[in-house]
Amino acid sequence: MASSLVVTGSLRMDPHKFFPYSYRFDQKKIVEKIYDYARMGATILFHAPTGYGKTIVVLSALLPIALEEEIPIIWTVRTGNETDRPIEELRVISGKTNEEIYGVSIRGKKDMCLLAREKGINDSEGVAVLCDKMKNKCIFFSGLKLFRIIPEKPLTFSELLVFAARKKICPYYYQLRTIPYATLVSVNYNYVFSPRIQWALRSYLDFRDAILVVDEAHNLQHVMASINSDKITIGTVDRAINELKEFSLGYAVALLRKVRKLKDVLLDEGRKILGDDDVFDPEEIMERADINEDDFSVAQRIVEKIYARKIARGVSPRSSLRHLFSFLRLALESKKKRGVAFIKFKEKNQYAFEIWDMRASEVLRRIWRLFSAKVLMSGTLKPFKAFAEIVGIDSYVSTTGYFPVPRENVLALILENVTTRGEELPEDMIIRYIDYLERLLGSMSVNTAIFFASYRIMSILLPGLLDSLQRIGKHILIEKEGMRGDEAKRFLRELTERKNSVLLANVAGRFAEGVDLPGETLEGIIVVGIPFERLTVRTTIYMEYYKEIYGIEKGVYYSYILPALRKVAQAMGRAIRSPKDRAIIIAADERFAEKRNLELLPEFFRKNSRKVDIDTAVALIRDFLAQRNKTE
């Protein structure tokens, strides 16, 4: 529990002063616990279900400490779209207490650059390069130099953007320059967990004087992999070749020959993939392509010319040549690091090559040491000890928030005689799944989501299932891999507006976590299969790495079992957002009854679940809905 923050002064603000609502459940007790733990400089693991009010509970507990000690709270979330939430709550608190407590929602240049918006540039690299090259000529950046920064009320992203546009100042650098005035700074994970982006925040505040909050912390195991990994495809190399073709300079022509040779080597490597994936040696690939240290300098010179030409043309200054050589540089730097693997595989009919950083505990352990106190929160943190080990936390205190879900509000069933176990689904199991799903949905006159263990399982069952759903008159919504945000919002609107709908989605997709589907929007959930990863080369390497760190039993549990069941727990939580919600939740795989799997599912499912055959399931569903209709 050791930390640089230990509040010993006699002044103690009352944390209840900052809670702007009436307390529900056990929120008052949890606010007091988090407040006391944080004053001691502890690392706090806070588990509470979706809908509990974790944001306002934690914010109310930490604000008095931040104000007493004049230190900031850094609030981290998964995506930029979520940074406004704590700021909105801070505004409610400020209104209640009549205190001016400044907070700011930080977004990246892609969202904030007004010059890029004028030029129609909307990709991250293009906006970053445009800012770097044009900053001194930018009217918005120049306007900021003469602007007196005196922030007052908490600002959300959209409010700050409108304010900056009206004042003709740069919103990106304005938000950063207000950070020293802020008690609350809300950012996406990258600003704390990515070494490449962390500096943007650390230039304006000292992490050692800050309290860190990690929202949806159960994601950290895989977030770290996505932050520190990189990937190229043959398409990346083709685009780099096309960029080089525009230059007739001798050194550019020489590099073009090498990049073409690199493409041939990568194609040859791709053809050697026998199963789903395999490993590759980046040093060997570069040796075969005759790429040496001098080529990196040459590539950088050409990239600068590419940027200049594209800016002059008024198009986004991004470069695949830059991406290619930054990938190769990272590969060389990572070659001897334990916990970094090099995977090749097929993606959308072309070969892909990935630097895959599996390290979580090692990298995160260094980050935790930077902060005075930490709060990590989620609805799926348990078991605490396993989570702490995975994310490199050596000492912690834990607390659990709870709201009661009446037993009669949840019908929790585990379906017998079906499973997605094995590499391939046998034909008789496919037929059985389609038959069972048709019978279940035929008895469920409520909006229902079917969460499949993978897109592969979904694609196998979809043809027969669509016929069944159309036959029983369901309105069908199908999540597609890589679905855009605007289309996902349309789906959520349709679920709100139309009854008797069925959403077909991936248990690891965008609808299984982080979306709010209260009341009648979603009253039925069926989980088809357990999303254990297929035993590919990648999965095997991941498990072997975890076995090496934690031992065989824990290694398999941490790398394979726990992540899969956490996805299921998140998906099940979409239908229970408050004690008043009623839901039918069906685990359509008999393996869910196994103790190691069942104990990782939400309490409202685990305590009420029973294993039944299809006939019993249909009868219980009808009884449940009949009782629901009587009480309405």
mmCIF file of C-alpha atoms in Angstrom, residues 13 94 113 120 125 129 156 161 200-201 274 284 290 320 326 343 392 396 408 410 423 447 459 563 578 583 618:
data_model
loop_
_atom_site.group_PDB
_atom_site.id
_atom_site.type_symbol
_atom_site.label_atom_id
_atom_site.label_comp_id
_atom_site.label_asym_id
_atom_site.label_seq_id
_atom_site.Cartn_x
_atom_site.Cartn_y
_atom_site.Cartn_z
ATOM 1 C CA MET A 13 -13.214 17.899 3.974
ATOM 2 C CA SER A 94 -19.810 22.310 -8.750
ATOM 3 C CA CYS A 113 -7.616 20.697 -34.857
ATOM 4 C CA GLY A 120 -11.043 18.150 -44.628
ATOM 5 C CA GLU A 125 -1.373 10.872 -38.689
ATOM 6 C CA VAL A 129 1.757 16.081 -39.368
ATOM 7 C CA THR A 156 -16.664 19.045 -22.087
ATOM 8 C CA LEU A 161 -14.394 23.164 -29.312
ATOM 9 C CA ALA A 200 1.657 15.272 -23.915
ATOM 10 C CA LEU A 201 0.099 15.073 -20.458
ATOM 11 C CA LEU A 274 0.066 -23.578 -42.844
ATOM 12 C CA GLU A 284 15.845 -12.459 -41.108
ATOM 13 C CA ASP A 290 18.977 -6.137 -47.752
ATOM 14 C CA SER A 320 2.690 4.286 -45.634
ATOM 15 C CA SER A 326 8.502 2.624 -38.045
ATOM 16 C CA ILE A 343 2.920 -13.185 -35.832
ATOM 17 C CA GLY A 392 1.207 -5.779 -12.067
ATOM 18 C CA TYR A 396 -3.979 -3.264 -2.935
ATOM 19 C CA GLU A 408 -37.948 -12.908 -9.387
ATOM 20 C CA VAL A 410 -34.007 -12.650 -13.429
ATOM 21 C CA GLU A 423 -12.395 -26.652 -33.549
ATOM 22 C CA ASN A 447 -36.167 -7.478 -27.383
ATOM 23 C CA SER A 459 -21.442 -17.004 -39.601
ATOM 24 C CA PRO A 563 -10.607 -13.178 -20.420
ATOM 25 C CA SER A 578 -30.726 -1.404 -11.995
ATOM 26 C CA ALA A 583 -34.383 -10.070 -17.851
ATOM 27 C CA VAL A 618 -39.343 -22.731 -23.015
#
